Coordinates of C-alpha atoms and ligand atoms in Angstrom, one line a residue:
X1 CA -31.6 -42.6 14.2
X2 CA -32.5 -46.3 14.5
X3 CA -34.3 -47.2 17.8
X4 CA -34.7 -50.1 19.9
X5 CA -37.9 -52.2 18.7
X6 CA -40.8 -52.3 21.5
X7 CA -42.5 -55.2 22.1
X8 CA -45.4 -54.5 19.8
X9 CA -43.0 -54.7 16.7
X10 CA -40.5 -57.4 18.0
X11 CA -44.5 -59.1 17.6
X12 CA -45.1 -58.1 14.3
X13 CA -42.0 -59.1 12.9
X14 CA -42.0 -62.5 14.2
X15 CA -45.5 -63.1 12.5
X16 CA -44.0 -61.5 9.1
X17 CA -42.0 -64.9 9.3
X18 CA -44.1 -67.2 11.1
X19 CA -43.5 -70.1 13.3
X20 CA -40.1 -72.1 13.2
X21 CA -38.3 -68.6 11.2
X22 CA -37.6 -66.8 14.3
X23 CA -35.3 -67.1 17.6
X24 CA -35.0 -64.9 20.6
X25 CA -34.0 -66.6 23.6
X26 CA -30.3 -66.0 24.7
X27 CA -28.8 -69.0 23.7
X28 CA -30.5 -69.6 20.2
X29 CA -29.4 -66.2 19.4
X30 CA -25.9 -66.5 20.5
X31 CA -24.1 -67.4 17.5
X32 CA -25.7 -64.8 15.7
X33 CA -24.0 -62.3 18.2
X34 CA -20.0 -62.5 17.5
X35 CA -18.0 -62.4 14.6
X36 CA -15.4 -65.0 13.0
X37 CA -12.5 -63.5 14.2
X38 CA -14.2 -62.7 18.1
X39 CA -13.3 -59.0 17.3
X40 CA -16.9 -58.3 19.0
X41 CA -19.9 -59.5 21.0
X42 CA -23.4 -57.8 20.3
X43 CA -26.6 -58.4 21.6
X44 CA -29.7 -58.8 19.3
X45 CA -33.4 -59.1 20.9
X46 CA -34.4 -61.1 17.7
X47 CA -33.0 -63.2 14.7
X48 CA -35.2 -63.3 11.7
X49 CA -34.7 -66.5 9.1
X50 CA -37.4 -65.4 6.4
X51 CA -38.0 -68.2 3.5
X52 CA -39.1 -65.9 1.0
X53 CA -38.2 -62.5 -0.7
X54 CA -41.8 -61.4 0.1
X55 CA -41.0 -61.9 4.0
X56 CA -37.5 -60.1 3.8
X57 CA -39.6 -57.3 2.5
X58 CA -42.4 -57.4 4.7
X59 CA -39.5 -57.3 7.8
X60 CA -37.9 -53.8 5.8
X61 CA -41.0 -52.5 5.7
X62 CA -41.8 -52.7 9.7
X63 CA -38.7 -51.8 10.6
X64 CA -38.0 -49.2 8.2
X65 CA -41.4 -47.4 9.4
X66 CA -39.9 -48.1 13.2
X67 CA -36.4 -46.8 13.0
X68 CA -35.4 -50.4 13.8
X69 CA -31.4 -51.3 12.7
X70 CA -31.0 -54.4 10.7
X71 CA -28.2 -56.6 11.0
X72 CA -28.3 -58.8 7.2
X73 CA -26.1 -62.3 8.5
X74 CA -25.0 -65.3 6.0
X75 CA -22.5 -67.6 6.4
X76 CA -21.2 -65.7 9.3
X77 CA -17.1 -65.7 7.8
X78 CA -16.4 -61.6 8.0
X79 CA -13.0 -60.7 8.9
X80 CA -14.4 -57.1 9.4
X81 CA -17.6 -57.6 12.0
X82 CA -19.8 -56.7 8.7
X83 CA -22.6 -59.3 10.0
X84 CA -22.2 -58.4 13.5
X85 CA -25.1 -56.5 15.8
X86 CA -23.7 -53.9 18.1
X87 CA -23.9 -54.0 21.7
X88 CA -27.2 -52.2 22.4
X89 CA -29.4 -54.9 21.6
X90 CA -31.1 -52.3 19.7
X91 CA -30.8 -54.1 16.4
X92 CA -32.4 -57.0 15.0
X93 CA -30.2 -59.5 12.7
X94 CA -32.1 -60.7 9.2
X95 CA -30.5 -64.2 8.1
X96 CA -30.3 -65.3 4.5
X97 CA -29.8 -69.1 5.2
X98 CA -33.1 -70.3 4.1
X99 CA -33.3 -68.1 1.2
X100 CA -31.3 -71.0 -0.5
X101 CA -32.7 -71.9 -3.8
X102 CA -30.9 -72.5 -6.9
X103 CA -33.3 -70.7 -9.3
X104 CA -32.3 -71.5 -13.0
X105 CA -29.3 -72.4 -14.6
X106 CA -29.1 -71.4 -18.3
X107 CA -25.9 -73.4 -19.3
X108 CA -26.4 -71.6 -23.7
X109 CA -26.3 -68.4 -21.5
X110 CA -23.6 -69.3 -19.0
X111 CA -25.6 -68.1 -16.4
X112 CA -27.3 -68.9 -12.9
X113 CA -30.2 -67.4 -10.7
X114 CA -29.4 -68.2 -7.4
X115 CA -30.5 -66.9 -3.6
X116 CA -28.3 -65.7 -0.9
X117 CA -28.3 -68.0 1.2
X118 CA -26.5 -70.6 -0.8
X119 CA -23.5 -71.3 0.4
X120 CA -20.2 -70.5 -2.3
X121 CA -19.5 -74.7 -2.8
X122 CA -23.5 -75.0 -3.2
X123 CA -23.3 -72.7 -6.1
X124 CA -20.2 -74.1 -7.6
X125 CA -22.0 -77.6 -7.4
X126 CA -25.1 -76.6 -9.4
X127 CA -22.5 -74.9 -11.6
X128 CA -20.6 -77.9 -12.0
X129 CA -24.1 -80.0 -12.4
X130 CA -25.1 -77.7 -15.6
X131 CA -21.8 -78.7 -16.8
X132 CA -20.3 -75.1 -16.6
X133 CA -17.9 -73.1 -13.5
X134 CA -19.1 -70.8 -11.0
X135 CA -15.1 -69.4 -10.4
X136 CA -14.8 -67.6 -7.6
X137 CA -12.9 -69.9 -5.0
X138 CA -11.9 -69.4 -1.3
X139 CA -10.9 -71.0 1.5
X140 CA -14.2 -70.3 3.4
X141 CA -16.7 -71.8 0.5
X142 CA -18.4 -74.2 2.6
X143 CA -19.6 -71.9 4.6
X144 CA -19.6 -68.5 3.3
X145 CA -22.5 -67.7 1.0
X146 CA -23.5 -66.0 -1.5
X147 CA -25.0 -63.0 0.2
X148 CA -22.3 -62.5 1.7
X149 CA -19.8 -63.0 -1.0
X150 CA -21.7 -60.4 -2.9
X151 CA -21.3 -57.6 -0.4
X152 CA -17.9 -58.4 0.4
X153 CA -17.5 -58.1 -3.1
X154 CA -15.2 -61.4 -2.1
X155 CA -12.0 -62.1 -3.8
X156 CA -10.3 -65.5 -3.5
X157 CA -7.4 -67.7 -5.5
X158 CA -8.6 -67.2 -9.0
X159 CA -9.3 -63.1 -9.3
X160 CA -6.5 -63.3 -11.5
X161 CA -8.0 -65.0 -14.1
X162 CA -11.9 -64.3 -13.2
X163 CA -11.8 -61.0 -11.8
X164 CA -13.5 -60.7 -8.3
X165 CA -17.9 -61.1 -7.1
X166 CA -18.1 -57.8 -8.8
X167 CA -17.0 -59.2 -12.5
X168 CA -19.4 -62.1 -11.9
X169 CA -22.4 -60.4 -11.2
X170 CA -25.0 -60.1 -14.0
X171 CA -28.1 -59.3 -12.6
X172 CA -29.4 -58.8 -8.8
X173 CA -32.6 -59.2 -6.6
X174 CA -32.4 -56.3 -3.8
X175 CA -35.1 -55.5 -1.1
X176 CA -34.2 -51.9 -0.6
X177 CA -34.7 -50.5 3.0
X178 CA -38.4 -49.7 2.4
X179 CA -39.5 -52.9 1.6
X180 CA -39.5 -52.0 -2.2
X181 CA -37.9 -54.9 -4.6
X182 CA -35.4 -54.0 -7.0
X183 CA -35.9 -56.9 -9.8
X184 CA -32.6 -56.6 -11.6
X185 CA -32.0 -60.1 -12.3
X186 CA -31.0 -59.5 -15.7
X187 CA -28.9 -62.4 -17.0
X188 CA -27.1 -60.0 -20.0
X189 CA -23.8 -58.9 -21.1
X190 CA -24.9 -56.0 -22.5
X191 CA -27.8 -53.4 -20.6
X192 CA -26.9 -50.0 -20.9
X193 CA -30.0 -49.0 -19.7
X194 CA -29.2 -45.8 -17.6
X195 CA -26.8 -46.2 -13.7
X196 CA -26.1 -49.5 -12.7
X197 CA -27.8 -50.1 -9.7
X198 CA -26.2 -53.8 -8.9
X199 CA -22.9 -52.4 -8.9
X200 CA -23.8 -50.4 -6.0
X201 CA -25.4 -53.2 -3.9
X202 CA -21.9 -54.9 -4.5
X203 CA -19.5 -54.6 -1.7
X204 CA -22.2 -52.5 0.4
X205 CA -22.0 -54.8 2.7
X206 CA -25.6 -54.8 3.3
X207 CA -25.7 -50.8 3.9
X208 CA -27.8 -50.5 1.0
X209 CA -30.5 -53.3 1.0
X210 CA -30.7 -56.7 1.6
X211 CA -29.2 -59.2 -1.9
X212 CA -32.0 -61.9 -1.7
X213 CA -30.9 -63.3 -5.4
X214 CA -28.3 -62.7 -7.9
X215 CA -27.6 -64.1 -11.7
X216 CA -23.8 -65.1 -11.8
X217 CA -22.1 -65.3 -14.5
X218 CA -20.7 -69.0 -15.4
X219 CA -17.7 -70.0 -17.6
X220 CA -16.5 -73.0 -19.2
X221 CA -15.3 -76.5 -17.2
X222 CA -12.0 -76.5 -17.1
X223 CA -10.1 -79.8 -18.6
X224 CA -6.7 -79.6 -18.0
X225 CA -5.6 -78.1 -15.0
X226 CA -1.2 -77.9 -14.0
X227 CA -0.5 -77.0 -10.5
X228 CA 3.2 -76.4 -9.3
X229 CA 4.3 -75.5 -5.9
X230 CA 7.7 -73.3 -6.5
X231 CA 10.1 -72.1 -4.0
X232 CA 11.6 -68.8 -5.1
X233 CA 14.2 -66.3 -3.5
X234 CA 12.0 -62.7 -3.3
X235 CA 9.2 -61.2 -3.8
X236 CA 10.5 -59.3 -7.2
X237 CA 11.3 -62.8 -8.3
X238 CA 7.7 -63.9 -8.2
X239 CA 7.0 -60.8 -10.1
X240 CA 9.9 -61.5 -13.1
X241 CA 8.2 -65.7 -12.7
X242 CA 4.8 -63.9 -13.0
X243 CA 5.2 -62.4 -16.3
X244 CA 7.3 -65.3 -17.9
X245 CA 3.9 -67.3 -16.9
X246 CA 1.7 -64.3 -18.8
X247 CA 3.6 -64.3 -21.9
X248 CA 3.8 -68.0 -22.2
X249 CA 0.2 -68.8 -21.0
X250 CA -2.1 -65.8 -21.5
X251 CA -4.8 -65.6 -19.1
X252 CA -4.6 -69.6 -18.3
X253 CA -2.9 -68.6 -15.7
X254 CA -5.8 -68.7 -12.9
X255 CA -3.8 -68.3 -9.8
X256 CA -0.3 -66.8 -8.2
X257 CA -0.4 -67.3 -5.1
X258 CA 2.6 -66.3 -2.6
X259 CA 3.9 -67.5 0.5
X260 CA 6.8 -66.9 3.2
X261 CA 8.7 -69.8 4.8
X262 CA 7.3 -69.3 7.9
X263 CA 3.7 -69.5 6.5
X264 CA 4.3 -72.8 4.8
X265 CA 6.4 -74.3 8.5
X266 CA 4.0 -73.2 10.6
X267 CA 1.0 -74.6 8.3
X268 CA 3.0 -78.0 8.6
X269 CA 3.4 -77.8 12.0
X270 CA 0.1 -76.4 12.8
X271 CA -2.4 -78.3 10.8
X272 CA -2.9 -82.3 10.3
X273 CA -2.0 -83.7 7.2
X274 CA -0.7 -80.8 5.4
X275 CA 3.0 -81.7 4.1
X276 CA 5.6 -79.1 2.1
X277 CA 6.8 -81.9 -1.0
X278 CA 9.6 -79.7 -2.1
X279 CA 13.5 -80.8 -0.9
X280 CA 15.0 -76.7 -0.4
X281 CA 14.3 -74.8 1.4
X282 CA 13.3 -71.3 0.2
X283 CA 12.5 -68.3 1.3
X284 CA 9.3 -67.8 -0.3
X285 CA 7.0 -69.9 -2.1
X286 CA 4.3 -69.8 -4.7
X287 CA 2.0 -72.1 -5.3
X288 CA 0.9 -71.5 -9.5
X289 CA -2.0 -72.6 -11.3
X290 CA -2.9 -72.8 -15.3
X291 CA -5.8 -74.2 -16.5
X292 CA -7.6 -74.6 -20.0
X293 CA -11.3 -75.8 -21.1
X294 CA -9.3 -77.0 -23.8
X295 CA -8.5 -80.9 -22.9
X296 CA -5.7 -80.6 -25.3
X297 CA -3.7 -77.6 -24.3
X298 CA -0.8 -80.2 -22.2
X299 CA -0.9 -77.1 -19.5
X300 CA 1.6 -79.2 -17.6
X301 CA 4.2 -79.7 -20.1
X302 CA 3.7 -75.7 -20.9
X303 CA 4.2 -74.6 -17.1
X304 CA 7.3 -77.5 -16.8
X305 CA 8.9 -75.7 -19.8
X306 CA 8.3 -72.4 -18.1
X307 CA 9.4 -73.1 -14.6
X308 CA 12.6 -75.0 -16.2
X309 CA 13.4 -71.7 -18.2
X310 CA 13.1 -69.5 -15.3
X311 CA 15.3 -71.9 -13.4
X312 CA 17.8 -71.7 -16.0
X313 CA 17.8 -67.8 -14.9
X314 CA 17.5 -68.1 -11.4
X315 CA 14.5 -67.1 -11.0
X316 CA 13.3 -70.0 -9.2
X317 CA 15.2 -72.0 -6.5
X318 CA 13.2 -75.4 -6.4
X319 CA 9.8 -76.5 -8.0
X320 CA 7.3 -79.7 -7.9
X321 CA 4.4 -80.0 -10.7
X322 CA 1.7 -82.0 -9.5
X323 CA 1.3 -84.9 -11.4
X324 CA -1.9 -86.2 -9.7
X325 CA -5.0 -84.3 -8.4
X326 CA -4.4 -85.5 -5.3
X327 CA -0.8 -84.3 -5.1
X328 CA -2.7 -80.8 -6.8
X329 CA -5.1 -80.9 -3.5
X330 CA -2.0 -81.0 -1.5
X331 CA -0.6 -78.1 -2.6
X332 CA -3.9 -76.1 -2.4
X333 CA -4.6 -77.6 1.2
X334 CA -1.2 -75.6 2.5
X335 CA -2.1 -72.8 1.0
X336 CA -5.6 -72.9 2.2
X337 CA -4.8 -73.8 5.9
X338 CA -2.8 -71.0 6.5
X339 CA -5.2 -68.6 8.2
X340 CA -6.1 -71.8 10.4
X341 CA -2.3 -72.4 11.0
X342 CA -1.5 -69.0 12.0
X343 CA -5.1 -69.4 14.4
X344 CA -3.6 -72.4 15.9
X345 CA 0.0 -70.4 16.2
X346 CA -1.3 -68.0 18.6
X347 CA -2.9 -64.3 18.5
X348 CA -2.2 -62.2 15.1
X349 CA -2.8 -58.7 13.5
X350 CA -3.8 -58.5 9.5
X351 CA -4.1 -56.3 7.1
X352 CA -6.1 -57.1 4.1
X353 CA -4.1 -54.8 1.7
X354 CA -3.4 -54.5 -1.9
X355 CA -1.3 -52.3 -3.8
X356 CA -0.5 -52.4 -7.3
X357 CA 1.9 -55.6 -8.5
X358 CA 4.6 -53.6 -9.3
X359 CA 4.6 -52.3 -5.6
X360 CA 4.6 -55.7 -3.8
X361 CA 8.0 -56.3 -2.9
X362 CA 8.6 -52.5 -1.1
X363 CA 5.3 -53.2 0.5
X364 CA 7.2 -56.0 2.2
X365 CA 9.8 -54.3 2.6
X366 CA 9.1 -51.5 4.0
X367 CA 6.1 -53.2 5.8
X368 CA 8.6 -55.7 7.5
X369 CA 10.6 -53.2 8.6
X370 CA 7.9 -51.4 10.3
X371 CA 7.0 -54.6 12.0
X372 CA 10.3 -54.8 13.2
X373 CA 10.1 -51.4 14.8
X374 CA 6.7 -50.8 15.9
X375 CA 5.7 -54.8 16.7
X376 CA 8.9 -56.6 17.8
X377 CA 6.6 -59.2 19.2
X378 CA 5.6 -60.2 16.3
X379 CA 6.5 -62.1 12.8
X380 CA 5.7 -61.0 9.6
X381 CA 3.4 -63.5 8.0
X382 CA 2.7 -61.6 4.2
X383 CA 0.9 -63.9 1.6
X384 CA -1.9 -64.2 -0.6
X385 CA -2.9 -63.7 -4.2
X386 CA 0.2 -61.6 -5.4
X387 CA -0.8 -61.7 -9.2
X388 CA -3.8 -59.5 -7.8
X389 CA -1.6 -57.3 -5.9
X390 CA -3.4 -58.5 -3.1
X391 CA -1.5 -59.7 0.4
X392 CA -2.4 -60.2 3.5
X393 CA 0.2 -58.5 5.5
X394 CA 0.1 -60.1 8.9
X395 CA 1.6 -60.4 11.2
X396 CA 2.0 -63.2 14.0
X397 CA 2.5 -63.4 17.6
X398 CA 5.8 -65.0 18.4
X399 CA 6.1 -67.8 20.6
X400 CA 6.7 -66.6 24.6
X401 CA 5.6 -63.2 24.4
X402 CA 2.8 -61.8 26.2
X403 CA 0.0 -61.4 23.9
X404 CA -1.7 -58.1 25.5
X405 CA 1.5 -55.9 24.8
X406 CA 1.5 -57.9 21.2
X407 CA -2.0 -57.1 20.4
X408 CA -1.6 -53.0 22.1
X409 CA 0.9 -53.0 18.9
X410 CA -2.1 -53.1 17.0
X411 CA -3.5 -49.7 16.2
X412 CA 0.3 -48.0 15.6
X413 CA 1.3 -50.8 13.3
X414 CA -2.0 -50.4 11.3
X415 CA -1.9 -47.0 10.6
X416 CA 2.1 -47.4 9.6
X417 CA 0.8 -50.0 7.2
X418 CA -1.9 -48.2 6.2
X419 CA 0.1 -44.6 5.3
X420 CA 2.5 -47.5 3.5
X421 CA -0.2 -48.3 1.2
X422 CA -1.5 -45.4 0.6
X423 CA 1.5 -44.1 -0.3
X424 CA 2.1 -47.1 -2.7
X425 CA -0.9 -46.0 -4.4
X426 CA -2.7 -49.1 -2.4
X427 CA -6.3 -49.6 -0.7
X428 CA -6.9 -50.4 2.8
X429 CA -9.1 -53.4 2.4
X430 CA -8.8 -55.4 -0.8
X431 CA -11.0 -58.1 -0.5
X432 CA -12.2 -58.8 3.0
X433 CA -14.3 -54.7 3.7
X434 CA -14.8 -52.5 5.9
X435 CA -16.9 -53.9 8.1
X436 CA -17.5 -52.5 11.8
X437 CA -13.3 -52.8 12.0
X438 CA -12.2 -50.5 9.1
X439 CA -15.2 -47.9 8.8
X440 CA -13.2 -45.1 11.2
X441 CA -10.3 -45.9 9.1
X442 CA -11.7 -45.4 6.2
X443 CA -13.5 -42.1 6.7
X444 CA -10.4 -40.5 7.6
X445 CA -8.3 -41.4 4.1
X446 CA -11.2 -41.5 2.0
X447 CA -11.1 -39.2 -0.6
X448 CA -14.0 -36.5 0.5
X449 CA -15.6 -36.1 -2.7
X450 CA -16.0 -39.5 -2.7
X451 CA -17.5 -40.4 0.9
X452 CA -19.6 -37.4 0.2
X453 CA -21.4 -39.1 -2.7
X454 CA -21.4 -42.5 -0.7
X455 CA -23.1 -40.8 1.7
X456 CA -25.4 -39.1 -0.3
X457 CA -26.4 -42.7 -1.9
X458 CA -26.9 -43.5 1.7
X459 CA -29.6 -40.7 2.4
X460 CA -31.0 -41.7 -0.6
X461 CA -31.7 -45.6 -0.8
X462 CA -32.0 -45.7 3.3
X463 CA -32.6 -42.0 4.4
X464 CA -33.9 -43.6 8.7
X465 CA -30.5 -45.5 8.7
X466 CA -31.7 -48.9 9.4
X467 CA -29.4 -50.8 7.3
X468 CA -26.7 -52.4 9.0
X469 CA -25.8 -49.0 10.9
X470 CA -22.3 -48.7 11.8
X471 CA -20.5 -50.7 9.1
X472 CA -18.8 -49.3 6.0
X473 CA -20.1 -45.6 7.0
X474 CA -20.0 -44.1 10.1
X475 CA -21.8 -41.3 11.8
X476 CA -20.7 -38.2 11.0
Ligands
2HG501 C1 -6.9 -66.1 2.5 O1 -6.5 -65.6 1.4 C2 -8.1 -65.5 3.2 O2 -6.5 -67.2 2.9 C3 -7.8 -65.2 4.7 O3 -8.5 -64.3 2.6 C4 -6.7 -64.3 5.0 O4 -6.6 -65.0 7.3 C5 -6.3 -64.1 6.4 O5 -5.7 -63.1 6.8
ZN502 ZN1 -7.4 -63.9 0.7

C-alpha cells in the first residue's frame, strides 16, 4: 500500500530533479490538483517536472522503494480524473511537460521518436515539417500531449481512416515502476519478437509505468482534401450515407462525424464565430471528410457525385461542400466547439460510449428514451465519430431547471446507458478511459477472467502499487 512520503524523501526527490523542476507551495501546485471537467480536487505535497528519462527513473526508483503513489500528469485534458492526485495528499504528481523533445524523424521510414511531453499539434508540426502526417486529430491538440494521448489510447475525428494511438504506435520508451527502462523504441512494422510489451503501456493510463518517448508511425501529406457538412433525417440514414461513401471512396474517407440539431444551435449560439452554412433545417447533421495524397484524385467532385446520388434517394435532406479551406475550417470549428458549447450551455452528464455501427441508431433510441424517463431535466446531446461506432451520448441540462436534482440523475442514467451498451454488444469508455470516474464501473462488468489477468500484469510490472493508484483498477 502506497504511503505518504516523509520529509526525508519529499528531499531526495526534489534533488533527483534539481533546482527550477520542482514545486510545492499551495499555489504553484494548484493546477496540478483538479481535473478538466472539476470532477475532483486532490492534494499533492510535491510536483515533479524531470528533464530527462534518467531523472523520471531516478524519482521511480525512490518512490518505488518508499511505497510513495505517483500521479504521471501531461497536458492535463482527461475526461476521467486519470491525471488527478487523490485527496490524501499522499501522492506525489510526475509531469511530462519538459520531457519535450522531438527525437528523430525518419521521413524513408515514415516514422518519428518523439517525448511525452510534446503536445499532439507539436507532433503533427514536426510531422508536417519532415513532409509527412502525424493523423491522429482532436479537438484538445494544443494542449493534450503525447503522454497522455498514448495512455488514453486517444481517439479523435480521423480513427476511421487511421485507426486510434494504439495503431500508431511503433515503438515505446517506458520507465517501469522500479526505475528500470524499457527501451522499446523500435521504429518497425514487423517484430515478432515474443509479447508485445507497448501494447500494454497503451491505454494504462499510466498504471503500468511512466511513457517518456514513443516512435509514431507517420503517413503520407494529404493533397486534396473535400469536406461537406450534410443535414440528414436519422441516424440509420447516416449509416445507408456511410456505406454509399465506402463503396465510392474506399478508405479516403477519413472522417463521419454526426451531430443532432441541438448540438449544432447551441454551438451557434454558444460559441463566437461559429455559423451553421446550410439553409434546412435537419434533424441531424454530419459533417464528412475524404482526403487523398493523391493531388489528382478531384475528392470534391467524387463526394459531390456521392452526396447528389444519395439525395436522389433521400438519404440526405440538405448538403454544402466546402469549396475553400476556410469554409472547410468552418465546418470543423462547429464540430469541434461543441463540448465548449454544451460547457457554456450549462451543467451536463456524458457517456463516452461505442457500440458497434450497425447498433448506433437503437443506441439512440433506446438511450433517448431512457433520458426521457430517468433525466427529464435534461436533453439528449449524442454526437461524435459515428463511422467508429463511437458517440458521445450526453446529455445536457435544460435551461431553468435546478442543476443539483439534474446532476442526482447521474448515477441511474449511467448505469441505464451502460446495461444499454452492454447489451448492444458496446464498451463503456471508447476513447476517453477509465480514469478515477469509470474504474468502479468497470470492475463490476468486466469480464473476470479478464480483470484477473489485468490484475495479475499489475502485481507484476508494479507489485507496491505506486503507479497512479486508484485509476483504471481499483482495490479489491
Ligand atoms: C469530442 O469528440 C471529444 O469532441 C469531447 O471527445 C467529447 O465533450 C465530450 O463529451
Ligand atoms: Zn470524441
Amino acid at each position: 500500500m502506497p504511503r505518504p512520503p516523509d520529509p526525508k524523501t519529499l528531499g531526495e526527490l526534489k534533488a533527483a530533479v534539481g533546482a527550477g523542476s520542482w514545486l510545492d507551495s499551495p499555489d504553484s501546485v494548484e493546477p496540478y490538483l483538479s481535473d478538466f471537467r472539476r470532477l475532483y480536487h486532490g492534494a499533492t505535497p510535491l510536483v515533479l517536472l524531470p528533464r530527462s528519462v534518467a531523472e523520471v527513473a531516478q524519482i521511480l526508483r525512490i518512490c518505488n522503494r518508499e511505497e510513495v503513489g505517483v500521479v504521471p500528469h501531461g497536458g492535463n485534458t482527461s475526461y476521467c480524473g486519470g491525471a488527478t492526485p487523490d485527496e490524501t495528499g499522499s501522492q506525489i504528481v510526475l509531469c511530462l511537460r519538459q520531457l519535450h523533445r522531438v527525437r528523430q524523424t525518419d521521413a524513408a521510414n515514415y516514422s518519428m521518436v518523439i517525448e511525452a511531453g510534446c503536445t499532439l499539434a507539436e507532433a503533427q508540426a514536426a510531422a508536417r515539417e519532415a513532409d509527412r502526417l502525424f493523423p491522429l486529430s482532436l479537438g484538445s491538440e494544443g494542449t493534450a500531449q503525447i503522454g497522455g494521448n498514448l495512455s488514453t489510447n486517444a481517439g479523435g475525428t480521423a480513427v476511421l481512416r487511421y485507426g486510434m494511438m494504439r495503431d500508431l504506435v511503433l515503438g515505446l520508451e517506458v520507465v517501469l515502476a522500479d526505475g528500470r527502462v524499457l527501451n522499446g523504441l523500435k521504429s518497425l512494422r514487423k517484430d515478432n519478437t515474443g509479447y508485445d510489451l507497448k501494447s500494454l503501456f497503451v491505454g494504462a493510463e499510466g498504471t503500468l509505468g511512466v511513457i517518456t518517448a514513443a516512435c509514431l508511425k507517420l503517413f503520407p501529406l494529404p493533397a486534396d482534401t473535400a469536406t461537406a457538412l450534410v443535414g440528414i433525417d436519422s441516424p440509420q440514414r447516416a449509416l445507408d450515407l456511410l456505406a454509399r461513401l465506402r463503396t465510392a471512396a474506399g478508405d479516403q474517407v477519413t472522417s463521419f462525424e454526426l451531430m443532432p440539431r441541438l448540438a449544432v444551435e447551441l454551438t451557434v449560439q454558444h460559441v463566437p464565430g461559429v455559423a451553421n452554412p446550410l439553409d434546412q433545417n435537419s434533424p441531424w447533421y454530419l459533417l464528412i471528410e475524404l482526403s487523398s495524397p493523391n493531388p489528382h484524385q478531384d475528392l470534391l467532385t467524387l463526394l459531390t457525385a456521392t452526396l447528389e446520388a444519395a439525395a436522389e434517394r433521400n438519404t440526405i435532406v440538405d448538403a454544402m461542400l466546402a469549396t475553400s479551406i476556410a469554409q472547410a475550417h468552418a465546418m470543423w470549428k462547429l464540430r469541434e466547439s461543441v463540448p465548449e458549447a454544451q460547457r457554456r450551455h450549462g451543467a451536463s452528464l456524458k457517456h463516452d460510449v461505442s457500440v458497434p455501427v450497425s447498433a448506433i441508431p437503437v443506441l439512440i433510441e433506446e438511450g433517448s428514451a431512457l433520458v426521457h424517463r430517468l433525466a427529464p431535466e435534461g436533453d439528449v446531446i449524442a454526437y461524435g465519430h459515428a463511422g467508429d461506432g463511437n458517440l458521445h451520448f450526453n446529455v445536457g441540462q435544460k435551461p431553468d431547471t435546478d442543476i443539483k436534482s439534474f446532476m442526482a440523475r447521474g448515477p441511474v442514467l449511467e448505469l441505464a446507458v451502460f446495461d444499454l451498451v452492454e447489451s448492444l454488444g458496446g464498451s463503456i469508455s471508447a476513447e476517453h478511459g477509465i480514469g478515477r470516474l469509470k474504474a468502479a464501473e468497470f470492475a463490476r462488468r468486466a469480464d473476470p477472467a479478464e480483470l484477473d489477468v489485468m490484475r495479475d500484469l499489475k502485481r507484476a510490472l508494479d507489485p507496491k502499487g505506486i503507479m497512479n493508484p486508484g485509476k483504471v483498477l481499483c482495490e479489491r
